[in-house]
Coordinates of C-alpha atoms and ligand atoms in Angstrom, one line a residue:
X179 CA 5.2 10.0 0.7
X180 CA 1.9 8.4 1.5
X181 CA 1.1 5.6 3.9
X182 CA 0.3 2.2 2.4
X183 CA -0.8 -1.1 4.1
X184 CA -1.7 -4.5 2.8
X185 CA -2.8 -7.5 4.9
X186 CA -3.9 -11.2 4.5
X187 CA -5.3 -12.4 7.8
X188 CA -7.5 -15.2 9.2
X189 CA -10.2 -12.9 10.5
X190 CA -11.9 -9.7 9.2
X191 CA -9.4 -6.9 8.5
X192 CA -11.5 -3.7 8.4
X193 CA -10.6 -2.6 11.9
X194 CA -7.0 -3.6 11.4
X195 CA -6.6 -1.6 8.2
X196 CA -8.3 1.4 9.9
X197 CA -6.1 1.3 12.9
X198 CA -3.0 0.8 10.6
X199 CA -3.9 3.9 8.6
X200 CA -4.3 5.9 11.8
X201 CA -0.8 5.0 12.7
X202 CA 0.5 6.0 9.3
X203 CA -1.5 9.2 9.3
X204 CA 1.7 11.4 9.6
X205 CA 2.5 10.2 6.0
X206 CA -0.6 11.7 4.4
X207 CA -3.4 13.9 5.6
X208 CA -5.2 14.6 2.4
X209 CA -7.3 11.5 1.6
X210 CA -7.7 7.9 2.8
X211 CA -9.1 4.7 1.5
X212 CA -9.5 1.0 2.3
X213 CA -10.3 -1.9 0.0
X214 CA -11.1 -5.4 1.3
X215 CA -11.5 -8.8 -0.4
X216 CA -14.1 -11.3 0.3
X217 CA -13.1 -14.3 -1.7
X218 CA -13.0 -12.9 -5.2
X219 CA -15.1 -9.8 -4.4
X220 CA -13.8 -6.4 -3.6
X221 CA -15.3 -3.8 -1.3
X222 CA -13.9 -0.2 -1.1
X223 CA -14.5 3.1 0.6
X224 CA -12.3 6.2 0.1
X225 CA -12.5 10.0 0.3
X226 CA -10.9 13.3 1.1
X227 CA -9.7 14.0 4.7
X228 CA -8.1 12.4 7.6
X229 CA -8.7 8.7 8.3
X230 CA -11.1 9.5 11.1
X231 CA -13.2 11.7 8.9
X232 CA -13.4 9.5 5.8
X233 CA -14.9 6.3 7.4
X234 CA -18.3 6.1 8.9
X235 CA -19.8 3.1 10.6
X236 CA -21.7 2.0 7.6
X237 CA -18.6 2.3 5.4
X238 CA -16.6 0.2 7.9
X239 CA -19.4 -2.4 8.0
X240 CA -19.3 -2.7 4.2
X241 CA -15.6 -3.5 4.2
X242 CA -16.0 -7.2 4.5
X243 CA -13.3 -9.8 4.2
X244 CA -10.0 -11.2 5.6
X245 CA -7.6 -9.4 3.2
X246 CA -7.2 -5.9 2.0
X247 CA -5.2 -2.8 1.4
X248 CA -5.2 0.8 2.7
X249 CA -3.8 4.2 1.8
X250 CA -3.5 7.7 3.2
X251 CA -2.5 10.3 0.7
X252 CA -0.1 13.2 0.5
X253 CA -0.6 14.3 -3.1
X254 CA 2.4 14.8 -5.4
X255 CA 0.5 14.5 -8.7
X256 CA -2.9 15.7 -9.9
X257 CA -4.7 17.9 -7.3
X258 CA -5.0 18.1 -3.6
X259 CA -8.3 17.5 -1.8
X260 CA -9.7 15.7 -4.8
X261 CA -11.7 12.6 -3.7
X262 CA -11.4 11.1 -7.2
X263 CA -7.6 10.8 -6.7
X264 CA -7.9 9.1 -3.3
X265 CA -6.6 5.6 -3.3
X266 CA -6.8 2.6 -3.8
X267 CA -7.6 2.6 -7.5
X268 CA -9.5 -0.1 -9.2
X269 CA -9.5 -1.7 -12.7
X270 CA -11.7 -4.6 -13.6
X271 CA -9.4 -6.3 -16.1
X272 CA -7.5 -8.6 -16.0
X273 CA -9.0 -10.5 -13.1
X274 CA -9.9 -7.4 -11.0
X275 CA -7.2 -5.3 -9.5
X276 CA -6.9 -2.8 -6.7
X277 CA -3.7 -0.8 -6.1
X278 CA -2.3 1.7 -3.6
X279 CA 1.0 3.6 -4.2
X280 CA 3.5 5.6 -2.3
X281 CA 5.9 7.6 -4.4
X282 CA 5.9 9.5 -7.7
X283 CA 6.4 8.4 -11.3
X284 CA 8.7 10.5 -13.4
X285 CA 7.5 9.2 -16.8
X286 CA 3.8 9.2 -16.0
X287 CA 2.8 11.6 -18.8
X288 CA 4.6 9.5 -21.4
X289 CA 3.2 6.3 -20.0
X290 CA -0.3 7.7 -20.1
X291 CA 0.0 8.7 -23.7
X292 CA 1.6 5.3 -24.7
X293 CA -1.2 3.4 -22.9
X294 CA -3.9 5.4 -24.6
X295 CA -2.4 4.9 -28.1
X296 CA -1.0 1.4 -27.8
X297 CA -2.8 -0.4 -25.0
X298 CA -6.2 1.4 -25.5
X299 CA -6.4 2.2 -21.8
X300 CA -8.2 5.3 -20.6
X301 CA -7.3 7.1 -17.4
X302 CA -9.9 9.2 -15.6
X303 CA -7.7 11.2 -13.2
X304 CA -4.4 13.1 -13.2
X305 CA -3.0 10.7 -10.7
X306 CA 0.3 8.9 -11.5
X307 CA -0.9 6.0 -9.3
X308 CA -3.8 5.4 -11.7
X309 CA -1.1 5.2 -14.5
X310 CA 0.9 2.7 -12.5
X311 CA -2.1 0.5 -11.9
X312 CA -2.9 0.5 -15.6
X313 CA 0.7 -0.4 -16.5
X314 CA 0.6 -3.3 -14.0
X315 CA -2.8 -4.4 -15.4
X316 CA -1.5 -4.3 -19.0
X317 CA 1.6 -6.3 -18.1
X318 CA -0.4 -8.8 -16.2
X319 CA -2.7 -9.2 -19.1
X320 CA 0.2 -9.8 -21.5
X321 CA 1.8 -12.3 -19.1
X322 CA -1.4 -14.3 -18.5
X323 CA -2.2 -17.1 -21.0
X324 CA -4.9 -18.8 -18.9
X325 CA -8.0 -17.6 -17.1
X326 CA -6.3 -18.2 -13.8
X327 CA -3.6 -16.0 -12.3
X328 CA -0.6 -17.6 -10.8
X329 CA 2.7 -16.4 -9.1
X330 CA 4.7 -16.8 -12.3
X331 CA 2.5 -14.4 -14.2
X332 CA 2.5 -11.9 -11.4
X333 CA 6.3 -11.9 -11.1
X334 CA 6.5 -11.4 -14.9
X335 CA 4.0 -8.5 -14.7
X336 CA 6.1 -6.8 -11.9
X337 CA 9.2 -7.2 -14.1
X338 CA 7.3 -5.5 -16.9
X339 CA 6.4 -2.6 -14.5
X340 CA 10.1 -2.2 -13.6
X341 CA 11.0 -2.0 -17.3
X342 CA 8.4 0.6 -18.2
X343 CA 8.0 2.8 -15.1
X344 CA 10.5 5.3 -13.8
X345 CA 10.6 7.1 -10.5
X346 CA 9.7 6.0 -7.0
X347 CA 7.1 3.4 -6.1
X348 CA 6.2 1.2 -3.1
X349 CA 3.0 -0.6 -4.0
X350 CA 0.4 -2.9 -2.4
X351 CA -2.1 -4.4 -4.8
X352 CA -4.9 -7.0 -4.7
X353 CA -5.6 -9.5 -7.4
X354 CA -9.1 -10.9 -7.3
X355 CA -9.0 -14.7 -7.0
X356 CA -5.3 -14.7 -6.0
X357 CA -4.3 -12.4 -3.1
X358 CA -1.9 -9.6 -2.2
X359 CA 1.1 -8.3 -4.2
X360 CA 3.6 -5.9 -2.8
X361 CA 6.7 -4.5 -4.6
X362 CA 9.2 -1.7 -4.4
X363 CA 11.1 0.2 -7.1
X364 CA 14.6 -1.0 -8.1
X365 CA 16.2 1.8 -6.1
X366 CA 14.1 1.1 -3.0
X367 CA 13.5 4.9 -2.7
X368 CA 10.2 4.6 -0.7
X369 CA 10.1 2.2 2.3
X370 CA 8.1 -1.0 2.6
X371 CA 8.3 -3.6 5.4
X372 CA 6.8 -7.0 6.0
X373 CA 5.3 -8.3 9.3
X374 CA 4.0 -11.8 10.3
X375 CA 1.6 -12.9 12.9
X376 CA 1.2 -16.6 13.7
X377 CA -2.3 -17.5 14.8
X378 CA -4.1 -20.8 15.5
X379 CA -5.8 -20.3 12.2
X380 CA -2.5 -19.9 10.3
X381 CA 0.1 -17.3 9.4
X382 CA -1.0 -13.7 8.7
X383 CA 1.1 -11.2 6.8
X384 CA 1.1 -7.4 6.9
X385 CA 3.0 -5.1 4.5
X386 CA 3.3 -1.5 5.5
X387 CA 5.2 1.7 4.7
X388 CA 6.7 1.8 8.2
X389 CA 7.3 -0.8 11.0
X390 CA 5.3 1.3 13.4
X391 CA 2.1 -0.2 11.8
X392 CA 3.5 -3.7 12.2
X393 CA 4.3 -3.1 15.9
X394 CA 1.0 -1.5 16.8
X395 CA -1.1 -4.1 15.0
X396 CA 0.5 -6.9 16.9
X397 CA 2.7 -8.3 14.1
X398 CA 6.4 -9.2 14.2
X399 CA 8.7 -7.3 11.8
X400 CA 10.2 -9.9 9.4
X401 CA 12.2 -7.8 7.0
X402 CA 12.0 -5.0 4.4
X403 CA 10.8 -5.7 0.9
X404 CA 14.0 -5.5 -1.1
X405 CA 14.4 -2.9 -3.9
X406 CA 12.9 -4.5 -7.1
X407 CA 11.5 -7.4 -5.2
X408 CA 7.9 -8.6 -5.3
X409 CA 6.2 -10.5 -2.6
X410 CA 3.0 -12.4 -3.0
X411 CA 0.6 -13.7 -0.3
X412 CA -2.3 -15.7 -1.6
X413 CA -5.7 -15.7 0.2
X414 CA -4.7 -18.9 2.1
X415 CA -1.7 -17.1 3.6
X416 CA 1.1 -18.7 1.4
X417 CA 4.0 -16.4 1.0
X418 CA 6.4 -16.3 -2.0
X419 CA 8.9 -13.7 -3.2
X420 CA 11.2 -13.0 -6.1
X421 CA 13.6 -10.3 -7.3
X422 CA 11.9 -9.0 -10.5
X423 CA 14.3 -6.2 -11.5
X424 CA 17.3 -6.7 -13.8
X425 CA 19.4 -4.3 -11.8
X426 CA 19.0 -2.9 -8.4
X427 CA 20.7 -0.2 -6.3
X428 CA 19.6 0.3 -2.7
X429 CA 19.2 4.1 -2.2
X430 CA 16.5 4.9 0.3
X431 CA 15.1 8.4 0.5
X432 CA 17.2 10.5 3.0
X433 CA 14.2 12.7 3.8
X434 CA 12.4 9.7 5.4
X435 CA 15.1 9.6 8.1
X436 CA 15.2 13.4 8.4
X437 CA 11.5 14.1 8.7
X438 CA 8.9 11.9 7.0
X439 CA 9.0 8.7 9.1
X440 CA 7.9 8.2 12.7
X441 CA 10.9 7.9 15.1
X442 CA 9.6 4.6 16.4
X443 CA 9.9 3.0 12.9
X444 CA 12.8 0.9 11.7
X445 CA 13.3 1.0 7.9
X446 CA 16.0 -0.6 5.9
X447 CA 17.4 -1.9 9.2
X448 CA 17.8 1.7 10.5
X449 CA 16.0 3.0 13.6
X450 CA 14.7 6.4 12.7
X451 CA 15.0 7.5 16.4
X452 CA 18.7 6.4 16.7
X453 CA 19.5 8.1 13.4
X454 CA 18.0 11.4 14.4
X455 CA 19.8 11.2 17.7
X456 CA 23.1 10.7 15.8
X457 CA 22.2 13.7 13.5
X458 CA 22.2 15.7 16.7
X459 CA 25.7 14.5 17.7
X460 CA 27.2 15.4 14.3
X461 CA 25.5 18.8 14.4
X462 CA 26.9 19.4 17.9
X463 CA 30.4 18.6 16.7
X464 CA 30.0 21.1 13.8
X465 CA 28.8 23.8 16.1
X466 CA 31.7 23.2 18.5
X467 CA 34.1 23.3 15.5
X468 CA 32.8 26.2 13.6
X469 CA 31.0 28.4 16.1
X470 CA 32.8 28.0 19.4
X471 CA 32.1 31.7 20.3
X472 CA 28.3 31.2 20.5
X473 CA 27.2 31.7 24.1
X474 CA 24.1 29.4 24.2
X475 CA 22.0 29.3 27.4
X476 CA 19.5 26.6 26.2
X477 CA 18.8 24.2 23.3
X478 CA 15.1 24.3 22.3
X479 CA 13.6 21.8 19.8
X480 CA 10.9 22.7 17.3
X481 CA 8.3 20.1 17.9
X482 CA 7.8 17.4 16.8
X483 CA 10.3 15.9 14.4
X484 CA 13.5 17.7 15.7
X485 CA 13.2 16.6 19.4
X486 CA 15.5 13.6 19.2
X487 CA 18.3 15.4 17.4
X488 CA 18.0 18.4 19.7
X489 CA 18.2 16.2 22.8
X490 CA 21.5 14.6 21.7
X491 CA 22.9 17.8 20.4
X492 CA 22.3 19.4 23.9
X493 CA 23.8 16.5 25.7
X494 CA 26.9 16.5 23.5
X495 CA 27.4 20.2 24.0
X496 CA 26.7 19.9 27.7
X497 CA 23.9 22.5 27.5
X498 CA 20.5 22.4 29.0
X499 CA 17.7 21.0 26.8
X500 CA 14.5 22.9 27.3
X501 CA 11.0 22.5 25.8
X502 CA 10.2 26.1 24.8
X503 CA 7.3 25.5 22.4
X504 CA 4.1 23.6 23.1
X505 CA 2.4 21.9 20.2
X506 CA -1.3 21.8 19.8
X507 CA -1.9 18.1 19.3
X508 CA -5.0 18.6 17.2
X509 CA -3.2 20.4 14.3
X510 CA -1.6 18.1 11.8
X511 CA 1.9 18.3 10.2
X512 CA 2.3 21.7 8.6
X513 CA 4.8 20.7 5.9
X514 CA 2.6 18.2 4.2
X515 CA -0.4 20.5 4.0
X516 CA -1.2 21.8 0.5
X517 CA -0.9 25.6 0.0
X518 CA 1.5 28.0 1.5
X519 CA -1.2 30.2 3.2
X520 CA -2.6 27.2 5.1
X521 CA 0.9 26.2 6.1
X522 CA 1.9 29.6 7.4
X523 CA -1.3 30.0 9.4
X524 CA -0.9 26.5 10.9
X525 CA 2.5 27.2 12.4
X526 CA 1.0 29.8 14.7
X527 CA -2.0 27.7 15.5
X528 CA 0.2 24.7 16.1
X529 CA 3.1 26.0 18.2
X530 CA 3.1 28.5 21.1
X531 CA 6.1 29.7 23.1
X532 CA 6.5 29.3 26.9
X533 CA 7.8 32.9 27.6
X534 CA 9.9 32.0 30.7
X535 CA 12.1 29.7 28.6
X536 CA 13.1 32.6 26.4
X537 CA 13.2 35.7 28.5
X538 CA 16.7 37.2 28.6
X539 CA 18.3 34.0 27.2
X540 CA 20.4 33.1 24.2
X541 CA 18.6 30.1 22.7
X542 CA 19.6 27.6 20.0
X543 CA 16.5 26.5 18.2
X544 CA 16.9 23.1 16.5
X545 CA 14.7 21.8 13.6
X546 CA 15.1 18.7 11.4
X547 CA 15.0 20.8 8.2
X548 CA 14.3 24.2 6.7
X549 CA 12.3 23.7 3.5
X550 CA 10.2 26.8 2.6
X551 CA 11.2 28.5 5.8
X552 CA 7.6 28.8 6.9
X553 CA 8.3 27.3 10.3
X554 CA 11.7 28.8 11.1
X555 CA 10.6 32.4 10.2
X556 CA 7.5 32.2 12.5
X557 CA 9.3 30.4 15.3
X558 CA 12.2 32.8 15.4
X559 CA 9.8 35.7 15.6
X560 CA 7.9 34.0 18.4
X561 CA 11.1 33.4 20.3
X562 CA 12.0 37.1 20.1
X563 CA 8.5 38.1 21.1
X564 CA 8.9 35.9 24.1
X565 CA 12.0 37.9 25.1
X566 CA 14.9 35.9 23.8
X567 CA 18.2 37.9 23.7
X568 CA 19.8 36.0 20.8
X569 CA 18.1 33.4 18.6
X570 CA 20.5 30.9 16.9
X571 CA 19.1 28.3 14.5
X572 CA 20.4 24.8 13.7
X573 CA 19.1 22.4 11.1
X574 CA 19.8 18.7 11.4
X575 CA 19.8 18.4 7.6
X576 CA 21.6 20.4 5.0
X577 CA 19.9 23.2 3.0
X578 CA 17.0 21.9 0.8
X579 CA 18.0 23.4 -2.5
X580 CA 16.5 21.1 -5.2
X581 CA 13.1 19.9 -6.3
X582 CA 12.0 16.4 -5.3
X583 CA 10.5 14.2 -7.9
X584 CA 10.1 11.0 -5.9
X585 CA 7.1 11.5 -3.7
X586 CA 7.7 14.7 -1.6
X587 CA 5.7 17.7 -2.7
X588 CA 8.5 20.2 -3.4
X589 CA 8.4 20.3 -7.2
X590 CA 9.8 23.9 -7.7
X591 CA 13.1 25.3 -6.6
X592 CA 11.6 28.8 -6.4
X593 CA 9.5 27.8 -3.3
X594 CA 12.6 26.6 -1.4
X595 CA 14.2 29.2 0.8
X596 CA 17.7 27.9 0.2
X597 CA 17.6 27.4 -3.5
X598 CA 19.2 30.6 -4.6
X599 CA 20.6 31.9 -1.3
X600 CA 23.8 31.5 0.6
X601 CA 23.7 30.4 4.2
X602 CA 24.2 34.1 5.3
X603 CA 21.3 35.2 3.2
X604 CA 19.0 32.4 4.6
X605 CA 20.0 33.4 8.1
X606 CA 19.0 37.0 7.4
X607 CA 15.8 35.8 5.6
X608 CA 14.6 33.7 8.6
X609 CA 15.7 36.4 11.1
X610 CA 18.3 34.4 13.1
X611 CA 21.4 35.7 14.8
X612 CA 23.4 32.6 13.5
X613 CA 22.5 29.6 11.3
X614 CA 24.2 26.2 11.3
X615 CA 23.3 23.5 8.8
X616 CA 24.3 19.8 8.9
X617 CA 26.8 18.8 6.3
X618 CA 25.6 16.2 3.8
X619 CA 28.5 13.9 4.5
X620 CA 27.7 14.1 8.2
X621 CA 24.0 13.4 7.5
X622 CA 25.0 10.2 5.6
X623 CA 27.4 9.2 8.3
X624 CA 24.7 9.6 10.9
X625 CA 22.4 7.2 9.1
X626 CA 25.2 4.8 8.2
X627 CA 26.4 4.7 11.8
X628 CA 23.2 2.7 12.5
X629 CA 23.4 0.5 9.4
X630 CA 26.7 0.6 7.5
X631 CA 25.5 -1.8 4.8
X632 CA 23.4 1.0 3.2
X633 CA 26.0 2.8 1.1
X634 CA 23.8 5.1 -1.0
X635 CA 20.9 7.4 -0.4
X636 CA 18.4 9.3 -2.5
X637 CA 19.6 12.8 -1.5
X638 CA 18.5 14.9 -4.5
X639 CA 16.7 17.6 -2.5
X640 CA 20.1 18.4 -0.9
X641 CA 22.6 17.8 -3.7
X642 CA 20.6 17.8 -6.9
X643 CA 21.8 14.3 -7.7
X644 CA 18.8 12.3 -8.9
X645 CA 19.5 8.6 -8.3
X646 CA 17.3 7.2 -11.1
X647 CA 19.5 8.9 -13.7
X648 CA 16.7 9.9 -16.0
X649 CA 15.9 13.4 -14.6
X650 CA 17.0 16.1 -17.1
X651 CA 17.0 19.8 -16.6
X652 CA 14.3 20.0 -19.2
X653 CA 12.1 17.7 -17.1
X654 CA 12.8 19.9 -14.0
X655 CA 12.0 23.0 -15.9
X656 CA 8.7 21.6 -17.2
X657 CA 7.8 20.6 -13.7
X658 CA 8.6 24.0 -12.4
X659 CA 6.5 25.6 -15.1
X660 CA 3.5 23.2 -14.6
X661 CA 3.6 23.5 -10.9
X662 CA 4.6 27.1 -10.1
X663 CA 1.2 27.1 -8.4
X664 CA 0.7 24.8 -5.5
X665 CA -1.6 21.8 -5.9
X666 CA -5.1 23.0 -6.7
X667 CA -7.9 22.4 -4.3
X668 CA -11.0 20.7 -5.6
X669 CA -14.3 21.2 -3.7
X670 CA -15.1 18.4 -1.3
X671 CA -18.5 16.9 -1.8
X672 CA -17.9 14.2 0.7
X673 CA -20.7 15.0 3.0
X674 CA -23.3 15.4 0.3
X675 CA -25.4 12.6 1.8
X676 CA -25.9 14.8 4.9
X677 CA -25.1 11.9 7.2
X678 CA -22.1 13.6 8.8
X679 CA -23.2 12.7 12.3
X680 CA -22.7 9.0 11.5
X681 CA -18.9 9.2 11.8
X682 CA -17.2 6.0 12.8
X683 CA -15.9 6.0 16.4
X684 CA -12.6 4.2 16.2
X685 CA -12.6 3.6 19.9
X686 CA -15.8 1.6 19.6
X687 CA -15.2 -1.4 17.4
X688 CA -18.4 -2.9 18.7
X689 CA -20.1 -0.7 16.1
X690 CA -18.8 -3.3 13.6
X691 CA -21.0 -6.3 13.9
X692 CA -18.8 -7.9 11.3
X693 CA -15.6 -7.4 13.2
X694 CA -15.0 -10.8 14.6
X695 CA -12.1 -11.5 16.8
X696 CA -10.2 -8.1 16.6
X697 CA -10.4 -5.5 19.3
Ligands
PRP1484 O1 10.7 25.1 6.3 P1 9.3 24.6 6.3 O2 8.7 24.7 4.9 O3 8.4 25.2 7.3 O4 9.4 23.0 6.5 C1 10.1 22.4 7.5 C2 9.3 22.2 8.8 O5 8.1 21.4 8.5 C3 8.2 20.2 9.2 O6 7.4 20.3 10.4 P2 5.9 19.8 10.4 O7 5.1 20.8 11.2 O8 5.3 19.4 9.1 O9 5.8 18.4 11.2 P3 6.4 17.9 12.6 O10 5.4 18.3 13.7 O11 6.6 16.5 12.5 O12 7.7 18.6 12.9 C4 9.6 20.0 9.6 O13 9.8 19.3 10.8 C5 10.1 21.4 9.8 O14 9.7 21.9 11.1
LIG1485 N1 3.3 11.1 -1.8 C1 2.9 10.1 -2.5 O1 3.3 9.0 -2.3 C2 1.9 10.4 -3.5 C3 1.3 9.2 -4.3 C4 0.8 9.7 -5.7 N2 1.8 10.2 -6.5 C5 -0.3 10.7 -5.5 O2 -0.1 11.9 -5.7 O3 -1.4 10.4 -5.0
MG1486 MG1 8.6 20.4 12.3

């Protein structure tokens, strides 16, 4: 996952894109970038780090124009902390293109080779998103027979992308002289929603990974981009859309509902908050059914993502819900940090136990998922150190046993605590007195209870079924081999200009003398 945003407005969009990326920060903490368009001219600034660290006042001032795109990165290809792989990516031909991508391509290596040999295109990074941009550029070039780009050619180019590219992709792109393009892969694995804002100057459109960005930026949620669909918004704010894939299946990523998305988002017509609450209900029923003997004194969530499931679980079991861990709000999400050592250290920095909530009690800790077991191991130890008698552990999702190839950085089975262990072994490994996992059918039922029209999900990390149908065991083995080391860190030279004190203060948009009309 990463956060992506695209907007065509009637006033400058630099502040809007910045604010939107801040709201999508939970989707990627590694790098951020913004590109804007001023007529046919692009401006861009990107770099490693959190949104608030990447942009300085002078960068924001240079992002001139009424339309643009933004990206915050959680790397799944190439390397972590590498400013060269920050997005958006740019190619000058045809017309001038900028692109930002959420997802992961599964045939990037083959495409890269084909494009070098057949299309004479060079790629300068190991990012699959740069490959995607070049495929789009090539298809647009082939489809264009005039010097002017039009909707027909863009739709043809997106259809060409769908034919050549495999994997997961939600995309926002800018075409110089035309406007904004957004599209989603034919399985709709990664989310993408559209918002609209009617102003005296005309309609404005915003496309974003999650509806939370649409709400907070003052737009109204229109709908999701359909799997395989492309939407175009020209620089005057005219909106057209078309289905560009020959065959579509709607199978959104289940892990978005479990962990990735913010609870206040609605994606594919499903409220993430309500879904997580329903996961708690189903899990409560399983506990009642399978472990009626557990004498639980209190249900305690592991902040942040499990709170809503834990609350409903406690209510359904008629047990007290207690907040036993305090989260340091200045530490980011642990799971999406690159490198296991950093993740482990961050759990202790991030969460601290309130001893009184544990002393002499049997507690049921609830988390949304157990992936590498980093959080659960530490937290159970902390609960015991705080004086808990028995520590039971419940996960609102099933065991994560398989690699993800669609934009979540868990490429190797060996790093997953559940891959080659039974539930009893996992329970021992994390040090719990009992362990309860959600069943996969209950997880699906929880999400479908909010929107029954979604009948399929991308659930490969739980069941090993890869929805795109092209993932072979040889592919998975190669990935395991290539990535048995976590993503490499590349030295950050971002502050080489020595002007670190000039960081942009997001609370003071008056620093932007070009920011007219947006607070
Ligand atoms: O088994 P693990 O490898 O530790 O991964 C699972 C944990 O990571 C996530 O939390 P994270 O701290 O990333 O974010 P949150 O604050 O949104 O819960 C998730 O909510 C689990 O707590
Ligand atoms: N998580 C993502 O969406 C990652 C996007 C892209 N594959 C990258 O590594 O930069
Ligand atoms: Mg968590």
